[in-house]
Amino acid sequence: MNIRQLLDDRITAALHTLGAPDTVTAIVKPSARPEFGDYQANGVMAAAKQLKTNPRELATRLLETLDLSDLADKLEVAGPGFINIHLKNTWLSEVLGGGRMQYAPTEDGRGVLHTPSSQTIVVDYSGPNLAKEMHVGHLRSTIIGDAVARVLEFQGHTVIRQNHVGDWGTQFGMLIAHMVSIAGQNGGVSSVEPQLADLETFYREAKRRFDAEPAFADAARNYVVKLQAGDAECHVLWQQFIDISLHHCEEVYERLGVSLTRADVMPESAYNADLPNIVSDLQEQGLLVEDQGAQCAFLDEFKNKDGSITPIIVQKTGGGYLYATTDLAALRYRSGVLNIDRALYFTDARQALHFQQVFLLARKAGFVREGVSLEHMPFGNMLGEDGKPFKTRTGGTVKLVDLLVEAEERAFTLVTDKNPELADAERHEIARTVGIGAVKYADLSKNRNSDYIFNWETMLSFEGNTAPYLQYAYARIKSIFRRAGVDAEVISSSISLHEVAERALAMKLLQFTEATDSVAKEGLPNHLCTYLYELAGNFMSFYEACPILKEGVAEEVRASRLHLANLTAQTLQTGLGLLGIGVLERM
Ligand code: ARG
């Protein structure tokens, strides 16, 4: 249940009864201060303007028509015409205690929640270039996209993950040439495999030879032509390379706890056969002109200040296709074959113009059904302490796998300091969950539109808005249950809200859906992070103010508080699970 939405719907309906036009809504928000109630409706002022009447008077009339007596015990007009809504304690405890939050964590922490209007949504994320190994530049797309995909699934949507990997293009000629030359020297293709264990070095060596040896460069160009012409031998080598490279990616996904599998890979090469059709279809519709031998679309929407237009090139001089051509084909497939309602693309902000152009051209060409929502979800850079793009000490690109290994090592040291008595295996297990969780959470908790500075100390801290803090809050609740000797699963006692801290915690618990709805709508996982951080804070204050296990606490009070504690643990587990972050029973 989304209380904010519920209030908005009901107050909006009441405003319409009073004659407000359809465009007017209640604009319900959580109140900024407790004395203003739990929620505030701010739409009356706009409605009054439309109706040419006094806002305070309209607000008063609204309160006469509006019946919220089932859930609120006080409604009041404040200031120029705000409506303050105070929700009933009995209603809050009934909704909470009766399981009407409508979700339950499943084993993997994902849970399910049913939304009435389920959509089919493509989430396009990760999409590394397979010529090289995944580096830190792929982190953001991979984890932000994954979190949003999980949230959408949690809401009951049909999510189609699309890992649009770069497996095509001229670099592959160079890589094949290098494979062939190694195989020739050492007898057979199988001798190449060990060298592909380190793709980065392999790529660098191929590139070095391409630049230094004219004969090698010729061979490389020749392989590109053969590969594109469908030469069988070339294809086998290419496939071998791609398989190994994808396997590298899967190791990273596994370590990161990212839900992508081989089945989600829909590579650039899958659209090859359709690219000539894309160009000819655009041509038939008169959307292309030839410019210096290239096929281009000049759309007025992309006019620059000087009057020139940034073209969308779909075919190069000499016939080669481009990134944009493939994305047009992918859009047509997603709309026509996958029959989507919505597509979300997670790439860095530098691709903003690319997506604007591709989306618009696809719409003009009728490649996308009307009503399909196309959304680029851009993100900024991950920066080093110096505020410059994150690099190794020597200025090289950081392999993603190395970063993750370091995260686990650092977390292991921390855990060992904290809990030296735990068995080695358990400390490793905790270090994995905490280390990876910290890296992911540090990223997810920032608004993706901005750059952020990567800092090991802050992200691994047990204080502040971090994964370790939330994981610790969860483990702490679990330890309460162990000490109480109560099985959290069987708690069903009614909830009573007498103390301020009890009520604040209950209110926060009930706002979980508001957080997930906002992530789903805007593709901003930081909204969920902020929510979880506040929830953990509410729990800590509650735990301080409202003893649970202390002697003298009445039985039904203890039961009610245990229930609240358990709902908090469940919500933390579900919420972190949606971010792709694990919890620990003890740490
Ligand atoms: N391979 C691309 C890159 O590394 C990302 C792919 C994003 N998805 C897309 N449909 N263009 O930048």
Coordinates of C-alpha atoms and ligand atoms in Angstrom, one line a residue:
M1 CA 0.0 0.0 0.0
N2 CA 1.2 3.4 -0.9
I3 CA -0.4 5.8 1.6
R4 CA 0.7 8.9 -0.1
Q5 CA -0.9 7.7 -3.3
L6 CA -4.0 6.7 -1.5
L7 CA -4.4 10.1 0.1
D8 CA -3.6 11.8 -3.2
D9 CA -6.3 9.8 -5.0
R10 CA -9.0 10.5 -2.4
I11 CA -8.3 14.2 -2.0
T12 CA -7.9 14.7 -5.7
A13 CA -11.3 13.2 -6.2
A14 CA -12.8 15.5 -3.6
L15 CA -11.3 18.5 -5.3
H16 CA -12.9 17.4 -8.6
T17 CA -16.2 17.1 -6.8
L18 CA -15.8 20.7 -5.9
G19 CA -15.4 21.6 -9.5
A20 CA -11.7 21.7 -9.9
P21 CA -10.5 20.8 -13.4
D22 CA -8.9 17.5 -14.2
T23 CA -5.4 18.9 -14.3
V24 CA -5.6 19.8 -10.6
T25 CA -4.3 17.2 -8.2
A26 CA -4.0 17.1 -4.4
I27 CA -0.1 17.2 -4.3
V28 CA 0.2 15.1 -1.2
K29 CA 3.6 15.0 0.5
P30 CA 5.0 13.7 3.8
S31 CA 4.9 16.6 6.2
A32 CA 8.2 18.3 7.0
R33 CA 7.4 18.6 10.7
P34 CA 5.4 16.4 13.1
E35 CA 3.1 19.3 14.1
F36 CA 1.9 19.5 10.5
G37 CA 0.7 16.0 10.7
D38 CA 1.9 13.0 8.7
Y39 CA 1.1 14.2 5.3
Q40 CA 0.2 17.5 3.7
A41 CA -1.9 18.3 0.7
N42 CA -0.7 21.4 -1.2
G43 CA -3.0 21.3 -4.2
V44 CA -5.7 23.5 -2.9
M45 CA -3.9 26.8 -3.8
A46 CA -3.6 25.8 -7.5
A47 CA -7.3 24.6 -7.5
A48 CA -8.4 27.9 -6.0
K49 CA -6.6 29.8 -8.6
Q50 CA -8.4 27.8 -11.3
L51 CA -11.7 28.2 -9.6
K52 CA -11.0 31.9 -9.0
T53 CA -11.9 31.6 -5.3
N54 CA -10.2 32.1 -1.9
P55 CA -7.9 29.1 -1.1
R56 CA -8.6 29.0 2.6
E57 CA -12.3 29.0 1.9
L58 CA -11.9 26.3 -0.7
A59 CA -9.8 24.3 1.8
T60 CA -12.6 24.6 4.4
R61 CA -15.2 23.5 1.9
L62 CA -12.9 20.6 1.0
L63 CA -12.8 19.4 4.5
E64 CA -16.6 19.3 4.6
T65 CA -16.8 17.1 1.6
L66 CA -13.8 14.9 2.3
D67 CA -14.3 11.8 4.4
L68 CA -11.1 10.3 5.6
S69 CA -12.5 9.2 8.9
D70 CA -11.5 5.6 8.3
L71 CA -7.8 6.5 8.3
A72 CA -7.3 10.0 9.7
D73 CA -8.4 11.4 13.1
K74 CA -7.6 15.0 12.3
L75 CA -7.6 17.2 9.2
E76 CA -6.8 20.9 9.5
V77 CA -6.3 23.9 7.3
A78 CA -3.0 25.6 7.7
G79 CA -1.3 28.7 6.3
P80 CA -2.7 29.9 2.9
G81 CA -4.6 26.7 2.4
F82 CA -2.5 23.6 3.1
I83 CA -4.3 20.6 4.5
N84 CA -2.5 18.8 7.3
I85 CA -3.4 15.1 7.7
H86 CA -3.0 13.3 11.0
L87 CA -3.4 9.5 10.5
K88 CA -5.0 7.4 13.1
N89 CA -2.8 5.2 15.3
T90 CA -5.4 2.4 15.1
W91 CA -5.4 2.5 11.3
L92 CA -1.6 2.5 11.1
S93 CA -1.2 -0.5 13.4
E94 CA -4.0 -2.4 11.7
V95 CA -2.4 -1.9 8.2
L96 CA 1.0 -2.8 9.6
G97 CA 0.0 -5.7 11.8
G98 CA -2.4 -7.1 9.3
G99 CA 0.3 -7.6 6.7
R100 CA -1.4 -5.1 4.4
M101 CA 2.0 -3.7 3.3
Q102 CA 1.5 -6.3 0.7
Y103 CA 4.9 -7.7 0.4
A104 CA 6.9 -10.4 2.0
P105 CA 10.6 -11.0 1.5
T106 CA 11.4 -14.2 -0.3
E107 CA 14.5 -16.3 0.3
D108 CA 16.7 -14.1 -1.9
G109 CA 15.3 -11.0 -0.3
R110 CA 13.5 -9.9 -3.4
G111 CA 9.9 -10.4 -2.4
V112 CA 6.9 -9.7 -4.4
L113 CA 4.4 -7.0 -4.5
H114 CA 1.5 -6.7 -6.8
T115 CA 0.8 -3.7 -8.8
P116 CA -2.5 -3.6 -10.7
S117 CA -1.1 -2.3 -14.0
S118 CA 1.8 -4.5 -14.9
Q119 CA 4.0 -3.5 -17.8
T120 CA 6.6 -5.1 -20.0
I121 CA 9.8 -3.2 -19.4
V122 CA 13.2 -3.6 -21.0
V123 CA 16.1 -2.7 -18.8
D124 CA 19.2 -2.2 -20.9
Y125 CA 22.2 -2.2 -18.6
S126 CA 25.9 -3.3 -18.2
G127 CA 26.5 -3.7 -21.9
P128 CA 30.4 -3.9 -21.8
N129 CA 32.5 -4.0 -24.8
L130 CA 33.7 -7.6 -25.1
A131 CA 37.1 -6.8 -26.7
K132 CA 38.4 -5.9 -23.2
E133 CA 37.8 -6.9 -19.7
M134 CA 35.2 -5.1 -17.6
H135 CA 36.7 -2.1 -15.8
V136 CA 35.4 0.3 -13.2
G137 CA 33.6 2.3 -15.9
H138 CA 31.1 -0.5 -16.2
L139 CA 30.3 -0.6 -12.5
R140 CA 27.6 2.1 -12.4
S141 CA 25.5 0.9 -15.3
T142 CA 25.7 -2.7 -14.0
I143 CA 24.6 -2.1 -10.5
I144 CA 22.2 0.8 -11.0
G145 CA 20.4 -1.0 -13.8
D146 CA 20.3 -4.2 -11.8
A147 CA 18.7 -2.4 -8.8
V148 CA 16.1 -0.8 -10.9
A149 CA 15.3 -4.1 -12.7
R150 CA 14.8 -5.8 -9.4
V151 CA 12.5 -3.0 -8.1
L152 CA 10.4 -3.2 -11.2
E153 CA 10.1 -6.9 -10.9
F154 CA 9.2 -6.6 -7.3
Q155 CA 6.3 -4.4 -8.3
G156 CA 5.0 -7.2 -10.5
H157 CA 6.2 -5.9 -13.9
T158 CA 7.6 -8.2 -16.6
V159 CA 11.2 -7.2 -16.8
I160 CA 13.3 -8.1 -19.8
R161 CA 17.0 -7.6 -19.0
Q162 CA 19.0 -6.7 -22.1
N163 CA 22.7 -6.9 -21.9
H164 CA 23.6 -5.1 -25.1
V165 CA 27.3 -6.1 -25.2
G166 CA 29.7 -4.8 -27.8
D167 CA 30.8 -7.9 -29.7
W168 CA 31.2 -6.5 -33.1
G169 CA 33.4 -4.0 -34.8
T170 CA 36.9 -3.5 -36.2
Q171 CA 38.8 -4.4 -32.9
F172 CA 37.7 -8.0 -33.4
G173 CA 39.8 -8.3 -36.6
M174 CA 42.9 -7.3 -34.6
L175 CA 42.1 -9.8 -31.9
I176 CA 41.5 -12.6 -34.3
A177 CA 44.8 -11.8 -36.1
H178 CA 46.5 -12.1 -32.8
M179 CA 44.8 -15.4 -32.0
V180 CA 45.8 -16.8 -35.3
S181 CA 49.3 -15.8 -34.9
I182 CA 49.6 -17.3 -31.4
A183 CA 47.9 -20.5 -32.6
G184 CA 50.3 -20.7 -35.6
Q185 CA 53.4 -20.4 -33.4
N186 CA 52.3 -22.9 -30.8
G187 CA 50.3 -25.4 -32.7
G188 CA 46.6 -25.1 -32.6
V189 CA 43.8 -22.9 -31.3
S190 CA 43.7 -24.5 -27.9
S191 CA 47.1 -22.9 -27.2
V192 CA 45.4 -19.5 -27.3
E193 CA 43.1 -20.1 -24.4
P194 CA 45.5 -19.6 -21.5
Q195 CA 46.5 -16.3 -23.0
L196 CA 42.8 -15.2 -23.0
A197 CA 42.7 -15.6 -19.3
D198 CA 44.0 -12.0 -19.1
L199 CA 42.0 -10.2 -21.8
E200 CA 43.4 -6.9 -20.9
T201 CA 47.0 -7.9 -21.7
F202 CA 45.8 -9.8 -24.8
Y203 CA 44.1 -6.7 -26.1
R204 CA 47.0 -4.5 -25.4
E205 CA 49.4 -6.8 -27.1
A206 CA 47.2 -7.1 -30.2
K207 CA 46.9 -3.3 -30.3
R208 CA 50.6 -2.8 -30.0
R209 CA 51.2 -5.2 -32.9
F210 CA 48.4 -3.5 -34.9
D211 CA 50.2 -0.1 -34.5
A212 CA 53.7 -1.4 -35.0
E213 CA 53.5 -4.2 -37.6
P214 CA 52.0 -3.3 -41.0
A215 CA 51.6 -6.9 -42.0
F216 CA 49.7 -7.6 -38.8
A217 CA 47.5 -4.6 -39.4
D218 CA 46.7 -5.8 -42.9
A219 CA 45.9 -9.2 -41.6
A220 CA 43.6 -7.7 -39.0
R221 CA 41.7 -5.6 -41.6
N222 CA 41.4 -8.7 -43.7
Y223 CA 39.8 -10.6 -40.8
V224 CA 37.3 -7.9 -40.3
V225 CA 36.2 -8.2 -43.9
K226 CA 36.1 -12.0 -43.7
L227 CA 34.2 -12.0 -40.4
Q228 CA 31.6 -9.6 -41.8
A229 CA 31.2 -11.7 -44.9
G230 CA 30.4 -14.7 -42.7
D231 CA 33.6 -16.7 -43.2
A232 CA 33.2 -19.9 -41.1
E233 CA 36.7 -20.2 -39.8
C234 CA 36.8 -16.6 -38.7
H235 CA 33.5 -17.0 -37.1
V236 CA 34.7 -19.9 -34.9
L237 CA 37.7 -17.9 -33.6
W238 CA 35.5 -14.9 -32.9
Q239 CA 32.9 -17.0 -31.1
Q240 CA 35.7 -18.5 -29.0
F241 CA 36.9 -15.1 -28.0
I242 CA 33.4 -13.9 -27.2
D243 CA 32.6 -17.0 -25.1
I244 CA 35.7 -16.4 -23.0
S245 CA 35.1 -12.7 -22.7
L246 CA 31.4 -13.3 -21.6
H247 CA 32.7 -15.8 -19.1
H248 CA 34.9 -13.1 -17.6
C249 CA 31.8 -10.8 -17.3
E250 CA 29.8 -13.6 -15.6
E251 CA 32.5 -14.0 -13.0
V252 CA 32.2 -10.3 -12.2
Y253 CA 28.4 -10.5 -12.1
E254 CA 28.6 -13.4 -9.8
R255 CA 31.0 -11.7 -7.5
L256 CA 28.9 -8.5 -7.6
G257 CA 25.7 -10.3 -7.0
V258 CA 24.2 -8.9 -10.2
S259 CA 21.3 -10.8 -11.6
L260 CA 22.4 -10.9 -15.3
T261 CA 22.8 -14.3 -16.9
R262 CA 23.8 -15.5 -20.4
A263 CA 20.1 -15.5 -21.3
D264 CA 20.0 -11.8 -20.9
V265 CA 22.8 -11.2 -23.4
M266 CA 21.4 -9.7 -26.6
P267 CA 24.7 -8.6 -28.3
E268 CA 25.2 -6.0 -31.0
S269 CA 25.9 -8.8 -33.5
A270 CA 22.4 -10.2 -33.1
Y271 CA 21.1 -7.2 -35.1
N272 CA 23.6 -7.4 -38.0
A273 CA 21.2 -9.0 -40.4
D274 CA 18.7 -6.3 -39.9
L275 CA 21.0 -3.3 -40.4
P276 CA 20.6 -3.1 -44.2
N277 CA 16.8 -3.1 -43.7
I278 CA 17.0 -0.3 -41.2
V279 CA 18.9 1.8 -43.7
S280 CA 16.6 1.0 -46.6
D281 CA 13.5 1.6 -44.5
L282 CA 14.8 5.0 -43.5
Q283 CA 15.6 5.7 -47.1
E284 CA 12.2 4.8 -48.3
Q285 CA 10.6 7.2 -45.8
G286 CA 12.8 10.0 -47.1
L287 CA 14.5 10.3 -43.7
L288 CA 18.1 10.0 -45.0
V289 CA 20.4 12.1 -47.2
E290 CA 23.8 11.2 -48.5
D291 CA 26.5 13.4 -47.0
Q292 CA 30.1 12.9 -48.1
G293 CA 29.3 9.3 -49.0
A294 CA 27.6 8.6 -45.6
Q295 CA 23.9 8.0 -45.0
C296 CA 22.7 10.6 -42.5
A297 CA 19.4 11.8 -41.0
F298 CA 19.3 15.5 -40.4
L299 CA 16.6 16.3 -37.9
D300 CA 15.7 19.9 -37.1
E301 CA 15.4 19.0 -33.4
F302 CA 19.2 18.7 -33.3
K303 CA 19.9 22.1 -34.7
N304 CA 22.9 23.8 -33.1
K305 CA 23.2 27.5 -32.2
D306 CA 25.0 28.3 -35.5
G307 CA 22.1 26.7 -37.5
S308 CA 24.0 23.5 -38.4
I309 CA 22.4 20.2 -37.6
T310 CA 24.2 17.4 -35.8
P311 CA 23.4 14.4 -38.1
I312 CA 22.6 10.9 -37.1
I313 CA 24.9 8.7 -39.2
V314 CA 23.5 5.3 -39.9
Q315 CA 25.9 4.1 -42.6
K316 CA 29.5 5.2 -43.2
T317 CA 31.2 5.7 -46.5
G318 CA 32.2 2.3 -47.6
G319 CA 29.1 0.7 -46.2
G320 CA 29.9 0.1 -42.5
Y321 CA 27.2 0.5 -39.9
L322 CA 27.3 2.3 -36.6
Y323 CA 26.3 2.2 -32.9
A324 CA 23.2 4.2 -33.8
T325 CA 22.1 1.8 -36.5
T326 CA 22.3 -1.1 -34.1
D327 CA 20.3 0.8 -31.5
L328 CA 17.6 1.6 -34.1
A329 CA 17.4 -2.1 -34.9
A330 CA 17.3 -3.0 -31.2
L331 CA 14.4 -0.5 -30.7
R332 CA 12.4 -2.0 -33.5
Y333 CA 12.9 -5.4 -32.0
R334 CA 12.0 -4.4 -28.5
S335 CA 8.9 -2.6 -29.6
G336 CA 7.7 -5.0 -32.3
V337 CA 8.9 -8.4 -31.0
L338 CA 9.2 -8.0 -27.3
N339 CA 6.1 -5.8 -27.3
I340 CA 7.4 -3.5 -24.5
D341 CA 5.6 -0.6 -22.8
R342 CA 8.8 1.0 -21.6
A343 CA 12.6 0.8 -22.1
L344 CA 15.2 2.1 -19.7
Y345 CA 18.8 2.6 -20.8
F346 CA 21.5 2.9 -18.2
T347 CA 24.6 4.5 -19.8
D348 CA 26.9 7.3 -18.8
A349 CA 25.7 10.9 -19.5
R350 CA 28.0 11.3 -22.5
Q351 CA 25.6 9.1 -24.5
A352 CA 22.7 11.5 -23.9
L353 CA 22.7 13.0 -27.4
H354 CA 23.0 9.5 -28.9
F355 CA 19.8 8.3 -27.2
Q356 CA 17.9 11.5 -27.9
Q357 CA 18.7 11.1 -31.6
V358 CA 18.0 7.4 -31.8
F359 CA 14.7 7.7 -29.9
L360 CA 13.5 10.5 -32.1
L361 CA 14.5 8.9 -35.4
A362 CA 13.0 5.6 -34.3
R363 CA 9.7 7.3 -33.6
K364 CA 9.7 9.3 -36.8
A365 CA 10.4 6.1 -38.7
G366 CA 7.6 4.2 -36.9
F367 CA 10.0 1.7 -35.5
V368 CA 8.4 2.1 -32.0
R369 CA 4.8 1.7 -31.2
E370 CA 3.0 4.8 -30.0
G371 CA 2.8 5.0 -26.3
V372 CA 6.1 3.2 -25.6
S373 CA 8.1 5.2 -23.2
L374 CA 11.8 5.4 -24.0
E375 CA 14.0 6.7 -21.2
H376 CA 17.7 7.3 -21.0
M377 CA 18.9 7.0 -17.4
P378 CA 22.3 8.7 -17.5
F379 CA 24.9 8.7 -14.8
G380 CA 28.0 10.7 -13.9
N381 CA 31.6 9.5 -13.3
M382 CA 33.1 7.6 -10.5
L383 CA 36.1 9.8 -9.4
G384 CA 39.2 9.2 -7.4
E385 CA 40.2 11.2 -4.3
D386 CA 41.8 13.8 -6.5
G387 CA 38.4 14.5 -8.2
K388 CA 39.7 13.1 -11.5
P389 CA 38.4 9.9 -13.2
F390 CA 39.2 6.8 -11.1
K391 CA 42.6 5.3 -12.1
T392 CA 45.3 3.0 -10.8
R393 CA 48.3 4.6 -9.1
T394 CA 50.2 4.5 -12.4
G395 CA 47.2 6.0 -14.3
G396 CA 45.8 2.9 -15.9
T397 CA 42.2 1.6 -16.0
V398 CA 41.2 -0.3 -12.9
K399 CA 39.8 -3.8 -13.7
L400 CA 36.5 -4.2 -12.1
V401 CA 37.5 -7.6 -10.7
D402 CA 40.5 -6.1 -9.0
L403 CA 38.4 -3.4 -7.3
L404 CA 36.0 -6.1 -6.0
V405 CA 38.8 -8.2 -4.7
E406 CA 40.2 -5.2 -2.8
A407 CA 36.8 -4.5 -1.3
E408 CA 36.6 -8.0 0.1
E409 CA 40.2 -7.8 1.4
R410 CA 39.6 -4.5 3.1
A411 CA 36.3 -5.8 4.6
F412 CA 38.1 -8.9 5.8
T413 CA 40.6 -6.8 7.8
L414 CA 37.8 -4.9 9.4
V415 CA 35.8 -7.9 10.3
T416 CA 38.9 -9.6 11.8
D417 CA 39.6 -6.5 13.9
K418 CA 36.0 -6.5 15.1
N419 CA 35.4 -10.2 15.6
P420 CA 38.7 -12.0 15.8
E421 CA 37.0 -15.0 17.5
L422 CA 35.0 -15.9 14.4
A423 CA 36.1 -18.8 12.2
D424 CA 38.0 -18.0 9.1
A425 CA 35.3 -19.1 6.8
E426 CA 32.7 -17.1 8.5
R427 CA 34.8 -14.0 8.5
H428 CA 35.3 -14.5 4.7
E429 CA 31.6 -14.8 4.2
I430 CA 30.9 -11.6 6.2
A431 CA 33.7 -9.8 4.3
R432 CA 32.2 -10.7 1.0
T433 CA 28.7 -9.4 1.9
V434 CA 30.0 -6.3 3.6
G435 CA 32.8 -5.5 1.1
I436 CA 30.7 -5.9 -2.0
G437 CA 27.7 -4.3 -0.3
A438 CA 29.7 -1.3 0.6
V439 CA 31.0 -0.7 -3.0
K440 CA 27.5 -1.1 -4.4
Y441 CA 25.7 1.0 -1.8
A442 CA 28.2 3.8 -2.0
D443 CA 27.3 4.2 -5.6
L444 CA 23.6 3.5 -5.4
S445 CA 23.1 6.0 -2.5
K446 CA 24.2 8.9 -4.6
N447 CA 22.0 10.6 -7.1
R448 CA 23.2 8.9 -10.3
N449 CA 23.1 12.1 -12.3
S450 CA 26.2 13.5 -10.5
D451 CA 29.8 12.4 -10.3
Y452 CA 30.9 10.9 -7.0
I453 CA 34.2 10.4 -5.3
F454 CA 35.1 6.8 -4.5
N455 CA 36.4 6.5 -0.9
W456 CA 37.1 3.2 0.8
E457 CA 37.0 4.6 4.4
T458 CA 33.6 6.2 4.1
M459 CA 31.9 3.3 2.3
L460 CA 33.2 0.8 4.8
S461 CA 32.3 2.8 7.8
F462 CA 29.8 1.4 10.3
E463 CA 28.4 4.8 10.7
G464 CA 26.5 7.0 8.3
N465 CA 24.6 6.2 5.2
T466 CA 26.5 3.0 4.3
A467 CA 25.8 -0.6 3.6
P468 CA 27.7 -1.8 6.8
Y469 CA 25.6 0.5 8.9
L470 CA 22.4 -1.0 7.5
Q471 CA 23.7 -4.5 7.6
Y472 CA 24.6 -4.0 11.2
A473 CA 21.2 -2.7 12.0
Y474 CA 19.7 -5.8 10.5
A475 CA 22.1 -8.1 12.4
R476 CA 21.3 -6.2 15.6
I477 CA 17.6 -6.9 15.3
K478 CA 18.3 -10.6 14.6
S479 CA 20.4 -10.7 17.8
I480 CA 17.4 -9.4 19.8
F481 CA 15.4 -12.3 18.6
R482 CA 18.1 -14.7 19.5
R483 CA 18.3 -13.3 23.0
A484 CA 14.5 -13.3 23.3
G485 CA 14.4 -16.9 22.2
V486 CA 11.6 -15.9 19.8
D487 CA 11.1 -17.2 16.3
A488 CA 10.6 -14.0 14.2
E489 CA 8.7 -16.0 11.6
V490 CA 5.7 -16.7 13.9
I491 CA 5.1 -13.2 15.2
S492 CA 1.6 -11.9 14.6
S493 CA 0.7 -10.1 17.7
S494 CA -1.2 -6.8 17.3
I495 CA 0.8 -3.6 17.2
S496 CA 0.2 -0.7 19.6
L497 CA 1.7 2.7 19.1
H498 CA 1.9 4.6 22.4
E499 CA 5.4 6.1 22.3
V500 CA 6.4 8.7 19.8
A501 CA 9.3 6.5 18.6
E502 CA 7.0 3.6 18.1
R503 CA 4.7 5.7 16.0
A504 CA 7.5 7.2 14.0
L505 CA 8.9 3.8 13.2
A506 CA 5.5 2.4 12.2
M507 CA 5.0 5.4 9.9
K508 CA 8.4 4.9 8.3
L509 CA 7.7 1.2 7.8
L510 CA 4.5 2.0 6.0
Q511 CA 6.4 4.3 3.6
F512 CA 8.5 1.5 2.0
T513 CA 6.2 1.4 -1.0
E514 CA 6.6 5.1 -1.6
A515 CA 10.3 4.6 -1.8
T516 CA 10.1 1.7 -4.2
D517 CA 7.5 3.4 -6.4
S518 CA 9.7 6.4 -6.8
V519 CA 12.7 4.2 -7.8
A520 CA 10.5 2.5 -10.4
K521 CA 9.3 5.7 -11.8
E522 CA 12.5 7.7 -11.9
G523 CA 15.2 5.0 -12.0
L524 CA 16.9 6.6 -8.9
P525 CA 17.9 3.9 -6.4
N526 CA 19.2 6.6 -4.1
H527 CA 15.6 7.2 -3.0
L528 CA 15.5 3.6 -1.6
C529 CA 18.8 4.1 0.1
T530 CA 17.7 7.3 1.8
Y531 CA 14.6 5.5 2.9
L532 CA 16.5 2.5 4.4
Y533 CA 18.9 4.8 6.1
E534 CA 16.1 6.8 7.7
L535 CA 14.3 3.5 8.6
A536 CA 17.5 2.3 10.4
G537 CA 17.7 5.6 12.2
N538 CA 14.1 5.4 13.3
F539 CA 14.7 1.9 14.6
M540 CA 17.8 3.0 16.6
S541 CA 15.8 5.8 18.3
F542 CA 12.9 3.4 18.9
Y543 CA 15.2 0.8 20.4
E544 CA 16.7 3.4 22.7
A545 CA 13.4 4.8 23.8
C546 CA 11.4 1.6 24.0
P547 CA 13.0 -1.3 25.8
I548 CA 12.0 -4.7 24.5
L549 CA 13.7 -7.4 26.6
K550 CA 14.1 -5.4 29.8
E551 CA 12.5 -6.8 32.8
G552 CA 9.1 -5.2 33.7
V553 CA 8.0 -4.6 30.1
A554 CA 4.5 -5.9 29.9
E555 CA 4.0 -9.0 27.8
E556 CA 1.8 -7.4 25.1
V557 CA 4.0 -4.4 24.8
R558 CA 7.0 -6.6 24.3
A559 CA 5.2 -8.6 21.7
S560 CA 4.1 -5.5 19.8
R561 CA 7.7 -4.1 19.9
L562 CA 9.1 -7.4 18.7
H563 CA 6.6 -7.3 15.9
L564 CA 7.8 -3.8 14.9
A565 CA 11.4 -4.9 15.1
N566 CA 10.7 -7.9 12.9
L567 CA 9.0 -5.7 10.3
T568 CA 12.0 -3.5 10.4
A569 CA 14.3 -6.4 9.8
Q570 CA 12.1 -7.7 6.9
T571 CA 12.0 -4.3 5.3
L572 CA 15.8 -3.8 5.6
Q573 CA 16.3 -7.2 4.1
T574 CA 13.9 -6.7 1.3
G575 CA 15.1 -3.2 0.6
L576 CA 18.8 -4.2 0.5
G577 CA 17.9 -7.2 -1.5
L578 CA 16.3 -4.9 -4.1
L579 CA 19.6 -3.1 -4.3
G580 CA 21.4 -6.4 -4.8
I581 CA 22.9 -6.3 -1.3
G582 CA 22.9 -9.1 1.2
V583 CA 22.3 -9.2 4.9
L584 CA 23.9 -11.2 7.7
E585 CA 22.3 -12.9 10.7
R586 CA 25.3 -11.9 12.8
M587 CA 28.4 -9.7 12.1
Ligands
ARG1 N1 28.4 -1.0 -25.2 C1 28.0 0.3 -24.8 C2 29.1 1.1 -24.1 O1 30.0 0.5 -23.7 C3 26.8 0.3 -23.9 C4 25.5 -0.2 -24.5 C5 24.3 0.4 -24.0 N2 23.1 0.0 -24.6 C6 22.7 0.4 -25.8 N3 21.6 -0.2 -26.2 N4 23.3 1.2 -26.5 O2 29.1 2.3 -24.1

